[in-house]
JSON list of C-alpha atoms and ligand atoms in Angstrom, two decimals:
[
{"chain": "Q", "resi": 33, "resn": "MET", "atom": "CA", "xyz": [65.48, 92.28, 189.19]},
{"chain": "Q", "resi": 34, "resn": "PRO", "atom": "CA", "xyz": [66.97, 94.97, 187.00]},
{"chain": "Q", "resi": 35, "resn": "LYS", "atom": "CA", "xyz": [70.29, 94.03, 185.45]},
{"chain": "Q", "resi": 36, "resn": "GLY", "atom": "CA", "xyz": [73.13, 96.55, 185.48]},
{"chain": "Q", "resi": 37, "resn": "ARG", "atom": "CA", "xyz": [73.83, 99.35, 187.91]},
{"chain": "Q", "resi": 38, "resn": "ILE", "atom": "CA", "xyz": [70.86, 98.83, 190.23]},
{"chain": "Q", "resi": 39, "resn": "PHE", "atom": "CA", "xyz": [71.43, 95.08, 190.55]},
{"chain": "Q", "resi": 40, "resn": "GLU", "atom": "CA", "xyz": [74.26, 95.17, 193.06]},
{"chain": "Q", "resi": 41, "resn": "GLU", "atom": "CA", "xyz": [72.54, 97.56, 195.45]},
{"chain": "Q", "resi": 42, "resn": "ALA", "atom": "CA", "xyz": [69.25, 95.69, 195.12]},
{"chain": "Q", "resi": 43, "resn": "ALA", "atom": "CA", "xyz": [70.91, 92.30, 195.82]},
{"chain": "Q", "resi": 44, "resn": "ASP", "atom": "CA", "xyz": [72.66, 93.85, 198.82]},
{"chain": "Q", "resi": 45, "resn": "LEU", "atom": "CA", "xyz": [69.32, 95.07, 200.16]},
{"chain": "Q", "resi": 46, "resn": "LEU", "atom": "CA", "xyz": [67.75, 91.63, 199.72]},
{"chain": "Q", "resi": 47, "resn": "ARG", "atom": "CA", "xyz": [70.63, 90.01, 201.59]},
{"chain": "Q", "resi": 48, "resn": "LYS", "atom": "CA", "xyz": [70.35, 92.55, 204.40]},
{"chain": "Q", "resi": 49, "resn": "ALA", "atom": "CA", "xyz": [66.65, 91.70, 204.54]},
{"chain": "Q", "resi": 50, "resn": "GLY", "atom": "CA", "xyz": [67.72, 88.13, 205.31]},
{"chain": "Q", "resi": 51, "resn": "TYR", "atom": "CA", "xyz": [67.32, 86.46, 201.92]},
{"chain": "Q", "resi": 52, "resn": "ARG", "atom": "CA", "xyz": [70.06, 83.91, 201.35]},
{"chain": "Q", "resi": 53, "resn": "LEU", "atom": "CA", "xyz": [71.18, 84.58, 197.79]},
{"chain": "Q", "resi": 54, "resn": "PRO", "atom": "CA", "xyz": [74.04, 82.38, 196.56]},
{"chain": "Q", "resi": 55, "resn": "PRO", "atom": "CA", "xyz": [77.23, 84.03, 195.24]},
{"chain": "Q", "resi": 56, "resn": "GLU", "atom": "CA", "xyz": [76.43, 82.95, 191.65]},
{"chain": "Q", "resi": 57, "resn": "PHE", "atom": "CA", "xyz": [73.39, 85.20, 191.89]},
{"chain": "Q", "resi": 58, "resn": "ASP", "atom": "CA", "xyz": [75.69, 88.18, 191.28]},
{"chain": "Q", "resi": 59, "resn": "ASP", "atom": "CA", "xyz": [77.62, 87.10, 188.21]},
{"chain": "Q", "resi": 60, "resn": "SER", "atom": "CA", "xyz": [75.49, 84.58, 186.39]},
{"chain": "Q", "resi": 61, "resn": "ARG", "atom": "CA", "xyz": [74.40, 85.06, 182.79]},
{"chain": "Q", "resi": 62, "resn": "LYS", "atom": "CA", "xyz": [71.20, 83.19, 183.53]},
{"chain": "Q", "resi": 63, "resn": "LEU", "atom": "CA", "xyz": [68.01, 85.19, 183.15]},
{"chain": "Q", "resi": 64, "resn": "ILE", "atom": "CA", "xyz": [65.96, 83.08, 185.53]},
{"chain": "Q", "resi": 65, "resn": "LEU", "atom": "CA", "xyz": [67.39, 82.22, 188.92]},
{"chain": "Q", "resi": 66, "resn": "ASP", "atom": "CA", "xyz": [65.61, 79.94, 191.35]},
{"chain": "Q", "resi": 67, "resn": "ILE", "atom": "CA", "xyz": [66.31, 80.19, 195.05]},
{"chain": "Q", "resi": 68, "resn": "PRO", "atom": "CA", "xyz": [64.33, 77.19, 196.28]},
{"chain": "Q", "resi": 69, "resn": "GLU", "atom": "CA", "xyz": [65.37, 77.60, 199.92]},
{"chain": "Q", "resi": 70, "resn": "GLU", "atom": "CA", "xyz": [63.68, 81.02, 199.91]},
{"chain": "Q", "resi": 71, "resn": "ASN", "atom": "CA", "xyz": [60.83, 79.92, 197.65]},
{"chain": "Q", "resi": 72, "resn": "LEU", "atom": "CA", "xyz": [61.75, 82.73, 195.26]},
{"chain": "Q", "resi": 73, "resn": "ARG", "atom": "CA", "xyz": [62.29, 82.89, 191.52]},
{"chain": "Q", "resi": 74, "resn": "PHE", "atom": "CA", "xyz": [64.10, 85.90, 190.07]},
{"chain": "Q", "resi": 75, "resn": "PHE", "atom": "CA", "xyz": [63.91, 87.16, 186.50]},
{"chain": "Q", "resi": 76, "resn": "LEU", "atom": "CA", "xyz": [66.74, 89.38, 185.36]},
{"chain": "Q", "resi": 77, "resn": "ALA", "atom": "CA", "xyz": [65.48, 92.04, 182.96]},
{"chain": "Q", "resi": 78, "resn": "LYS", "atom": "CA", "xyz": [66.59, 95.34, 181.49]},
{"chain": "Q", "resi": 79, "resn": "PRO", "atom": "CA", "xyz": [65.74, 98.09, 184.02]},
{"chain": "Q", "resi": 80, "resn": "MET", "atom": "CA", "xyz": [63.33, 99.70, 181.55]},
{"chain": "Q", "resi": 81, "resn": "ASP", "atom": "CA", "xyz": [61.46, 96.38, 181.18]},
{"chain": "Q", "resi": 82, "resn": "VAL", "atom": "CA", "xyz": [60.97, 95.39, 184.84]},
{"chain": "Q", "resi": 83, "resn": "SER", "atom": "CA", "xyz": [57.62, 97.18, 185.17]},
{"chain": "Q", "resi": 84, "resn": "THR", "atom": "CA", "xyz": [56.39, 95.44, 182.00]},
{"chain": "Q", "resi": 85, "resn": "TYR", "atom": "CA", "xyz": [56.96, 92.00, 183.55]},
{"chain": "Q", "resi": 86, "resn": "VAL", "atom": "CA", "xyz": [55.21, 93.12, 186.73]},
{"chain": "Q", "resi": 87, "resn": "GLU", "atom": "CA", "xyz": [52.27, 94.80, 184.96]},
{"chain": "Q", "resi": 88, "resn": "HIS", "atom": "CA", "xyz": [51.64, 91.61, 182.98]},
{"chain": "Q", "resi": 89, "resn": "GLY", "atom": "CA", "xyz": [51.77, 89.58, 186.18]},
{"chain": "Q", "resi": 90, "resn": "VAL", "atom": "CA", "xyz": [54.52, 87.18, 185.14]},
{"chain": "Q", "resi": 91, "resn": "ALA", "atom": "CA", "xyz": [56.50, 88.68, 188.02]},
{"chain": "Q", "resi": 92, "resn": "ASP", "atom": "CA", "xyz": [54.64, 89.46, 191.25]},
{"chain": "Q", "resi": 93, "resn": "ILE", "atom": "CA", "xyz": [57.19, 91.98, 192.48]},
{"chain": "Q", "resi": 94, "resn": "GLY", "atom": "CA", "xyz": [59.87, 94.08, 190.82]},
{"chain": "Q", "resi": 95, "resn": "ILE", "atom": "CA", "xyz": [62.50, 96.70, 191.49]},
{"chain": "Q", "resi": 96, "resn": "ALA", "atom": "CA", "xyz": [62.25, 99.67, 189.17]},
{"chain": "Q", "resi": 97, "resn": "GLY", "atom": "CA", "xyz": [63.67, 103.19, 189.04]},
{"chain": "Q", "resi": 98, "resn": "LYS", "atom": "CA", "xyz": [61.27, 106.07, 189.58]},
{"chain": "Q", "resi": 99, "resn": "ASP", "atom": "CA", "xyz": [62.45, 107.34, 186.17]},
{"chain": "Q", "resi": 100, "resn": "VAL", "atom": "CA", "xyz": [61.09, 104.18, 184.51]},
{"chain": "Q", "resi": 101, "resn": "LEU", "atom": "CA", "xyz": [57.83, 104.38, 186.47]},
{"chain": "Q", "resi": 102, "resn": "LEU", "atom": "CA", "xyz": [57.29, 108.01, 185.47]},
{"chain": "Q", "resi": 103, "resn": "GLU", "atom": "CA", "xyz": [58.10, 107.24, 181.86]},
{"chain": "Q", "resi": 104, "resn": "GLU", "atom": "CA", "xyz": [56.13, 104.04, 181.46]},
{"chain": "Q", "resi": 105, "resn": "GLU", "atom": "CA", "xyz": [53.08, 104.79, 183.66]},
{"chain": "Q", "resi": 106, "resn": "ARG", "atom": "CA", "xyz": [52.41, 101.08, 184.22]},
{"chain": "Q", "resi": 107, "resn": "ASP", "atom": "CA", "xyz": [49.47, 99.68, 186.12]},
{"chain": "Q", "resi": 108, "resn": "VAL", "atom": "CA", "xyz": [51.47, 98.54, 189.16]},
{"chain": "Q", "resi": 109, "resn": "TYR", "atom": "CA", "xyz": [51.49, 99.43, 192.84]},
{"chain": "Q", "resi": 110, "resn": "GLU", "atom": "CA", "xyz": [54.53, 101.32, 194.04]},
{"chain": "Q", "resi": 111, "resn": "VAL", "atom": "CA", "xyz": [54.81, 100.00, 197.58]},
{"chain": "Q", "resi": 112, "resn": "LEU", "atom": "CA", "xyz": [58.22, 101.02, 198.91]},
{"chain": "Q", "resi": 113, "resn": "ASP", "atom": "CA", "xyz": [60.93, 103.57, 198.20]},
{"chain": "Q", "resi": 114, "resn": "LEU", "atom": "CA", "xyz": [64.10, 101.49, 198.49]},
{"chain": "Q", "resi": 115, "resn": "LYS", "atom": "CA", "xyz": [66.22, 104.67, 198.60]},
{"chain": "Q", "resi": 116, "resn": "ILE", "atom": "CA", "xyz": [68.94, 103.04, 196.48]},
{"chain": "Q", "resi": 117, "resn": "SER", "atom": "CA", "xyz": [70.42, 104.12, 193.13]},
{"chain": "Q", "resi": 118, "resn": "ARG", "atom": "CA", "xyz": [69.75, 107.74, 194.03]},
{"chain": "Q", "resi": 119, "resn": "CYS", "atom": "CA", "xyz": [70.14, 110.13, 191.11]},
{"chain": "Q", "resi": 120, "resn": "HIS", "atom": "CA", "xyz": [68.06, 112.81, 189.41]},
{"chain": "Q", "resi": 121, "resn": "LEU", "atom": "CA", "xyz": [66.56, 113.68, 186.06]},
{"chain": "Q", "resi": 122, "resn": "ALA", "atom": "CA", "xyz": [67.83, 116.90, 184.58]},
{"chain": "Q", "resi": 123, "resn": "VAL", "atom": "CA", "xyz": [67.97, 119.12, 181.53]},
{"chain": "Q", "resi": 124, "resn": "ALA", "atom": "CA", "xyz": [71.54, 119.59, 180.35]},
{"chain": "Q", "resi": 125, "resn": "GLY", "atom": "CA", "xyz": [73.39, 121.01, 177.39]},
{"chain": "Q", "resi": 126, "resn": "ILE", "atom": "CA", "xyz": [76.39, 122.94, 176.15]},
{"chain": "Q", "resi": 127, "resn": "PRO", "atom": "CA", "xyz": [77.26, 125.82, 178.56]},
{"chain": "Q", "resi": 128, "resn": "ASP", "atom": "CA", "xyz": [76.06, 129.37, 177.83]},
{"chain": "Q", "resi": 129, "resn": "THR", "atom": "CA", "xyz": [73.68, 128.44, 175.07]},
{"chain": "Q", "resi": 130, "resn": "LYS", "atom": "CA", "xyz": [70.19, 129.90, 174.81]},
{"chain": "Q", "resi": 131, "resn": "LEU", "atom": "CA", "xyz": [67.16, 128.21, 173.33]},
{"chain": "Q", "resi": 132, "resn": "ASN", "atom": "CA", "xyz": [66.14, 130.60, 170.57]},
{"chain": "Q", "resi": 133, "resn": "ASP", "atom": "CA", "xyz": [64.60, 128.09, 168.23]},
{"chain": "Q", "resi": 134, "resn": "VAL", "atom": "CA", "xyz": [60.85, 127.92, 167.75]},
{"chain": "Q", "resi": 135, "resn": "ALA", "atom": "CA", "xyz": [60.96, 124.24, 168.73]},
{"chain": "Q", "resi": 136, "resn": "PRO", "atom": "CA", "xyz": [64.34, 123.37, 170.26]},
{"chain": "Q", "resi": 137, "resn": "LYS", "atom": "CA", "xyz": [65.41, 119.76, 169.94]},
{"chain": "Q", "resi": 138, "resn": "ILE", "atom": "CA", "xyz": [65.55, 117.71, 173.12]},
{"chain": "Q", "resi": 139, "resn": "ALA", "atom": "CA", "xyz": [67.33, 114.35, 172.99]},
{"chain": "Q", "resi": 140, "resn": "THR", "atom": "CA", "xyz": [66.31, 111.81, 175.61]},
{"chain": "Q", "resi": 141, "resn": "LYS", "atom": "CA", "xyz": [65.70, 108.21, 176.59]},
{"chain": "Q", "resi": 142, "resn": "TYR", "atom": "CA", "xyz": [62.57, 109.52, 178.36]},
{"chain": "Q", "resi": 143, "resn": "PRO", "atom": "CA", "xyz": [60.26, 111.05, 175.73]},
{"chain": "Q", "resi": 144, "resn": "GLY", "atom": "CA", "xyz": [57.22, 110.92, 178.04]},
{"chain": "Q", "resi": 145, "resn": "ILE", "atom": "CA", "xyz": [58.94, 112.70, 180.93]},
{"chain": "Q", "resi": 146, "resn": "ALA", "atom": "CA", "xyz": [60.62, 115.23, 178.63]},
{"chain": "Q", "resi": 147, "resn": "SER", "atom": "CA", "xyz": [57.47, 116.17, 176.74]},
{"chain": "Q", "resi": 148, "resn": "GLY", "atom": "CA", "xyz": [55.50, 116.39, 180.01]},
{"chain": "Q", "resi": 149, "resn": "PHE", "atom": "CA", "xyz": [58.15, 118.63, 181.52]},
{"chain": "Q", "resi": 150, "resn": "TYR", "atom": "CA", "xyz": [58.17, 121.10, 178.62]},
{"chain": "Q", "resi": 151, "resn": "ARG", "atom": "CA", "xyz": [54.37, 120.96, 178.26]},
{"chain": "Q", "resi": 152, "resn": "GLY", "atom": "CA", "xyz": [54.18, 121.94, 181.93]},
{"chain": "Q", "resi": 153, "resn": "LYS", "atom": "CA", "xyz": [56.34, 124.98, 181.19]},
{"chain": "Q", "resi": 154, "resn": "GLY", "atom": "CA", "xyz": [54.25, 125.85, 178.13]},
{"chain": "Q", "resi": 155, "resn": "GLU", "atom": "CA", "xyz": [57.25, 125.46, 175.84]},
{"chain": "Q", "resi": 156, "resn": "GLN", "atom": "CA", "xyz": [57.05, 123.76, 172.48]},
{"chain": "Q", "resi": 157, "resn": "VAL", "atom": "CA", "xyz": [59.93, 121.36, 171.81]},
{"chain": "Q", "resi": 158, "resn": "GLU", "atom": "CA", "xyz": [60.85, 118.59, 169.42]},
{"chain": "Q", "resi": 159, "resn": "ILE", "atom": "CA", "xyz": [61.67, 115.37, 171.24]},
{"chain": "Q", "resi": 160, "resn": "ILE", "atom": "CA", "xyz": [64.33, 113.12, 169.75]},
{"chain": "Q", "resi": 161, "resn": "LYS", "atom": "CA", "xyz": [64.28, 109.62, 171.26]},
{"chain": "Q", "resi": 162, "resn": "LEU", "atom": "CA", "xyz": [67.65, 107.96, 171.79]},
{"chain": "Q", "resi": 163, "resn": "ASN", "atom": "CA", "xyz": [68.54, 104.73, 173.56]},
{"chain": "Q", "resi": 164, "resn": "GLY", "atom": "CA", "xyz": [71.70, 105.70, 175.41]},
{"chain": "Q", "resi": 165, "resn": "SER", "atom": "CA", "xyz": [74.84, 107.89, 175.43]},
{"chain": "Q", "resi": 166, "resn": "ILE", "atom": "CA", "xyz": [72.45, 110.84, 175.29]},
{"chain": "Q", "resi": 167, "resn": "GLU", "atom": "CA", "xyz": [75.27, 113.27, 176.08]},
{"chain": "Q", "resi": 168, "resn": "LEU", "atom": "CA", "xyz": [76.58, 112.76, 172.55]},
{"chain": "Q", "resi": 169, "resn": "ALA", "atom": "CA", "xyz": [73.55, 114.47, 170.98]},
{"chain": "Q", "resi": 170, "resn": "PRO", "atom": "CA", "xyz": [74.30, 118.13, 171.86]},
{"chain": "Q", "resi": 171, "resn": "LEU", "atom": "CA", "xyz": [78.03, 117.64, 171.18]},
{"chain": "Q", "resi": 172, "resn": "VAL", "atom": "CA", "xyz": [77.43, 116.67, 167.57]},
{"chain": "Q", "resi": 173, "resn": "GLY", "atom": "CA", "xyz": [74.54, 119.04, 166.92]},
{"chain": "Q", "resi": 174, "resn": "LEU", "atom": "CA", "xyz": [71.69, 116.55, 167.03]},
{"chain": "Q", "resi": 175, "resn": "ALA", "atom": "CA", "xyz": [69.96, 118.35, 169.92]},
{"chain": "Q", "resi": 176, "resn": "ASP", "atom": "CA", "xyz": [69.96, 121.66, 171.82]},
{"chain": "Q", "resi": 177, "resn": "ARG", "atom": "CA", "xyz": [69.35, 120.05, 175.20]},
{"chain": "Q", "resi": 178, "resn": "ILE", "atom": "CA", "xyz": [69.15, 116.60, 176.72]},
{"chain": "Q", "resi": 179, "resn": "VAL", "atom": "CA", "xyz": [66.83, 115.22, 179.38]},
{"chain": "Q", "resi": 180, "resn": "ASP", "atom": "CA", "xyz": [68.71, 112.50, 181.17]},
{"chain": "Q", "resi": 181, "resn": "ILE", "atom": "CA", "xyz": [69.75, 110.89, 184.43]},
{"chain": "Q", "resi": 182, "resn": "VAL", "atom": "CA", "xyz": [72.54, 112.58, 186.36]},
{"chain": "Q", "resi": 183, "resn": "SER", "atom": "CA", "xyz": [74.17, 110.47, 189.04]},
{"chain": "Q", "resi": 184, "resn": "THR", "atom": "CA", "xyz": [77.70, 111.57, 189.90]},
{"chain": "Q", "resi": 185, "resn": "GLY", "atom": "CA", "xyz": [77.69, 114.27, 187.19]},
{"chain": "Q", "resi": 186, "resn": "ARG", "atom": "CA", "xyz": [80.83, 112.77, 185.72]},
{"chain": "Q", "resi": 187, "resn": "THR", "atom": "CA", "xyz": [79.43, 112.08, 182.24]},
{"chain": "Q", "resi": 188, "resn": "LEU", "atom": "CA", "xyz": [78.28, 115.70, 181.90]},
{"chain": "Q", "resi": 189, "resn": "LYS", "atom": "CA", "xyz": [81.59, 117.06, 183.19]},
{"chain": "Q", "resi": 190, "resn": "GLU", "atom": "CA", "xyz": [83.82, 114.88, 181.03]},
{"chain": "Q", "resi": 191, "resn": "ASN", "atom": "CA", "xyz": [81.85, 115.90, 177.97]},
{"chain": "Q", "resi": 192, "resn": "GLY", "atom": "CA", "xyz": [81.88, 119.61, 178.77]},
{"chain": "Q", "resi": 193, "resn": "LEU", "atom": "CA", "xyz": [78.14, 119.80, 179.41]},
{"chain": "Q", "resi": 194, "resn": "VAL", "atom": "CA", "xyz": [76.28, 121.55, 182.22]},
{"chain": "Q", "resi": 195, "resn": "GLN", "atom": "CA", "xyz": [72.99, 121.00, 183.99]},
{"chain": "Q", "resi": 196, "resn": "TYR", "atom": "CA", "xyz": [70.37, 123.69, 183.29]},
{"chain": "Q", "resi": 197, "resn": "GLU", "atom": "CA", "xyz": [67.40, 122.45, 185.28]},
{"chain": "Q", "resi": 198, "resn": "LYS", "atom": "CA", "xyz": [66.63, 119.67, 187.71]},
{"chain": "Q", "resi": 199, "resn": "ILE", "atom": "CA", "xyz": [63.42, 117.80, 186.91]},
{"chain": "Q", "resi": 200, "resn": "CYS", "atom": "CA", "xyz": [63.05, 115.38, 189.84]},
{"chain": "Q", "resi": 201, "resn": "GLU", "atom": "CA", "xyz": [64.82, 113.05, 192.24]},
{"chain": "Q", "resi": 202, "resn": "VAL", "atom": "CA", "xyz": [65.01, 109.36, 191.32]},
{"chain": "Q", "resi": 203, "resn": "THR", "atom": "CA", "xyz": [65.40, 106.29, 193.53]},
{"chain": "Q", "resi": 204, "resn": "SER", "atom": "CA", "xyz": [64.52, 102.64, 193.02]},
{"chain": "Q", "resi": 205, "resn": "ARG", "atom": "CA", "xyz": [61.07, 101.47, 194.10]},
{"chain": "Q", "resi": 206, "resn": "LEU", "atom": "CA", "xyz": [59.54, 98.13, 194.98]},
{"chain": "Q", "resi": 207, "resn": "ILE", "atom": "CA", "xyz": [56.56, 97.57, 192.69]},
{"chain": "Q", "resi": 208, "resn": "VAL", "atom": "CA", "xyz": [53.82, 94.94, 192.89]},
{"chain": "Q", "resi": 209, "resn": "ASN", "atom": "CA", "xyz": [51.29, 93.56, 190.42]},
{"chain": "Q", "resi": 210, "resn": "PRO", "atom": "CA", "xyz": [47.80, 94.51, 191.73]},
{"chain": "Q", "resi": 211, "resn": "VAL", "atom": "CA", "xyz": [46.32, 91.02, 191.17]},
{"chain": "Q", "resi": 212, "resn": "SER", "atom": "CA", "xyz": [49.33, 89.35, 192.83]},
{"chain": "Q", "resi": 213, "resn": "TYR", "atom": "CA", "xyz": [48.83, 91.64, 195.80]},
{"chain": "Q", "resi": 214, "resn": "ARG", "atom": "CA", "xyz": [45.28, 90.35, 196.23]},
{"chain": "Q", "resi": 215, "resn": "MET", "atom": "CA", "xyz": [46.21, 86.68, 195.74]},
{"chain": "Q", "resi": 216, "resn": "LYS", "atom": "CA", "xyz": [49.47, 86.59, 197.70]},
{"chain": "Q", "resi": 217, "resn": "ASP", "atom": "CA", "xyz": [49.02, 89.47, 200.12]},
{"chain": "Q", "resi": 218, "resn": "LYS", "atom": "CA", "xyz": [50.59, 87.71, 203.12]},
{"chain": "Q", "resi": 219, "resn": "GLN", "atom": "CA", "xyz": [53.75, 86.65, 201.27]},
{"chain": "Q", "resi": 220, "resn": "ILE", "atom": "CA", "xyz": [54.13, 90.02, 199.62]},
{"chain": "Q", "resi": 221, "resn": "ASP", "atom": "CA", "xyz": [53.50, 91.97, 202.83]},
{"chain": "Q", "resi": 222, "resn": "HIS", "atom": "CA", "xyz": [56.11, 89.82, 204.53]},
{"chain": "Q", "resi": 223, "resn": "LEU", "atom": "CA", "xyz": [58.72, 90.64, 201.87]},
{"chain": "Q", "resi": 224, "resn": "VAL", "atom": "CA", "xyz": [57.80, 94.33, 201.82]},
{"chain": "Q", "resi": 225, "resn": "GLY", "atom": "CA", "xyz": [58.03, 94.42, 205.63]},
{"chain": "Q", "resi": 226, "resn": "ARG", "atom": "CA", "xyz": [61.49, 92.87, 205.62]},
{"chain": "Q", "resi": 227, "resn": "MET", "atom": "CA", "xyz": [62.72, 95.22, 202.93]},
{"chain": "Q", "resi": 228, "resn": "SER", "atom": "CA", "xyz": [61.15, 98.20, 204.65]},
{"chain": "Q", "resi": 229, "resn": "SER", "atom": "CA", "xyz": [62.93, 97.39, 207.93]},
{"chain": "Q", "resi": 230, "resn": "VAL", "atom": "CA", "xyz": [66.28, 97.43, 206.13]},
{"chain": "Q", "resi": 231, "resn": "VAL", "atom": "CA", "xyz": [65.50, 100.68, 204.33]},
{"chain": "Q", "resi": 232, "resn": "GLU", "atom": "CA", "xyz": [64.45, 102.33, 207.58]},
{"chain": "Q", "resi": 233, "resn": "GLY", "atom": "CA", "xyz": [67.54, 100.90, 209.32]},
{"chain": "Q", "resi": 234, "resn": "GLU", "atom": "CA", "xyz": [65.57, 98.86, 211.85]},
{"chain": "Q", "resi": 235, "resn": "GLU", "atom": "CA", "xyz": [66.80, 95.58, 213.33]},
{"chain": "Q", "resi": 236, "resn": "LEU", "atom": "CA", "xyz": [65.11, 92.57, 211.76]},
{"chain": "U", "resi": 190, "resn": "PRP", "atom": "C1", "xyz": [73.35, 107.05, 182.60]},
{"chain": "U", "resi": 190, "resn": "PRP", "atom": "C2", "xyz": [72.83, 108.38, 182.13]},
{"chain": "U", "resi": 190, "resn": "PRP", "atom": "C3", "xyz": [74.07, 109.20, 181.98]},
{"chain": "U", "resi": 190, "resn": "PRP", "atom": "C4", "xyz": [74.97, 108.65, 183.07]},
{"chain": "U", "resi": 190, "resn": "PRP", "atom": "C5", "xyz": [74.96, 109.55, 184.24]},
{"chain": "U", "resi": 190, "resn": "PRP", "atom": "O1", "xyz": [73.76, 106.33, 181.50]},
{"chain": "U", "resi": 190, "resn": "PRP", "atom": "O2", "xyz": [72.10, 108.24, 180.93]},
{"chain": "U", "resi": 190, "resn": "PRP", "atom": "O3", "xyz": [74.66, 109.01, 180.72]},
{"chain": "U", "resi": 190, "resn": "PRP", "atom": "O4", "xyz": [74.44, 107.39, 183.45]},
{"chain": "U", "resi": 190, "resn": "PRP", "atom": "O5", "xyz": [75.80, 109.09, 185.28]},
{"chain": "U", "resi": 190, "resn": "PRP", "atom": "P1", "xyz": [76.90, 110.03, 185.93]},
{"chain": "U", "resi": 190, "resn": "PRP", "atom": "O6", "xyz": [76.22, 111.33, 186.29]},
{"chain": "U", "resi": 190, "resn": "PRP", "atom": "O7", "xyz": [77.34, 109.27, 187.15]},
{"chain": "U", "resi": 190, "resn": "PRP", "atom": "O8", "xyz": [78.01, 110.22, 184.95]},
{"chain": "U", "resi": 190, "resn": "PRP", "atom": "P2", "xyz": [74.12, 104.78, 181.57]},
{"chain": "U", "resi": 190, "resn": "PRP", "atom": "O9", "xyz": [75.50, 104.59, 182.06]},
{"chain": "U", "resi": 190, "resn": "PRP", "atom": "O10", "xyz": [73.06, 104.08, 182.34]},
{"chain": "U", "resi": 190, "resn": "PRP", "atom": "O11", "xyz": [74.11, 104.34, 180.06]},
{"chain": "U", "resi": 190, "resn": "PRP", "atom": "P3", "xyz": [73.37, 104.88, 178.78]},
{"chain": "U", "resi": 190, "resn": "PRP", "atom": "O12", "xyz": [74.11, 106.09, 178.34]},
{"chain": "U", "resi": 190, "resn": "PRP", "atom": "O13", "xyz": [73.50, 103.75, 177.82]},
{"chain": "U", "resi": 190, "resn": "PRP", "atom": "O14", "xyz": [71.95, 105.17, 179.13]}
]
């Protein structure tokens, strides 16, 4: 499970799928939570790290944002679009500014996505990797543009920034370790089926 913003929506989805998660599931500081009555063990990781746990097979299943999956390119199966935590990746910056530099500076938490995006456009850029609060970079002159997640648009607005280009839509996905899928296909298919019914709005 990813900690932070996605957690609440993901836990809600699991409950709707019929999994009985105790109330302490939502506000515990524990990083491993056992739900014996459901025969499930949850690991709580940073959203960017979920696919690492799943790729290495220590977790069979994970919930990861499409942004993380595009950035990390992990060897995992993406089995279901959970349609939660909907947002998009975009290029943003200070309004009415042109990119005249030979290699404009792009600040981002997603160096892989950003360099792929500009390579696709045939534009040479310098990528500056940051770990958060990306919107600060153009305001203080560290970068000409940012490549970042836009959800409500509030962070851009409150910092006087505008979106220049949309890169892609992002939602959370259910991912599975390929070996786990072979070994535990019935259990995993059962979970995926339950989750899928909730996502598609079907009665369980
Ligand atoms: C994300 C993203 C933006 C913000 C966008 O940051 O990097 O800064 O949310 O959301 P909004 O469009 O609703 O304002 P997050 O809060 O995850 O923290 P971070 O800056 O540490 O990455």
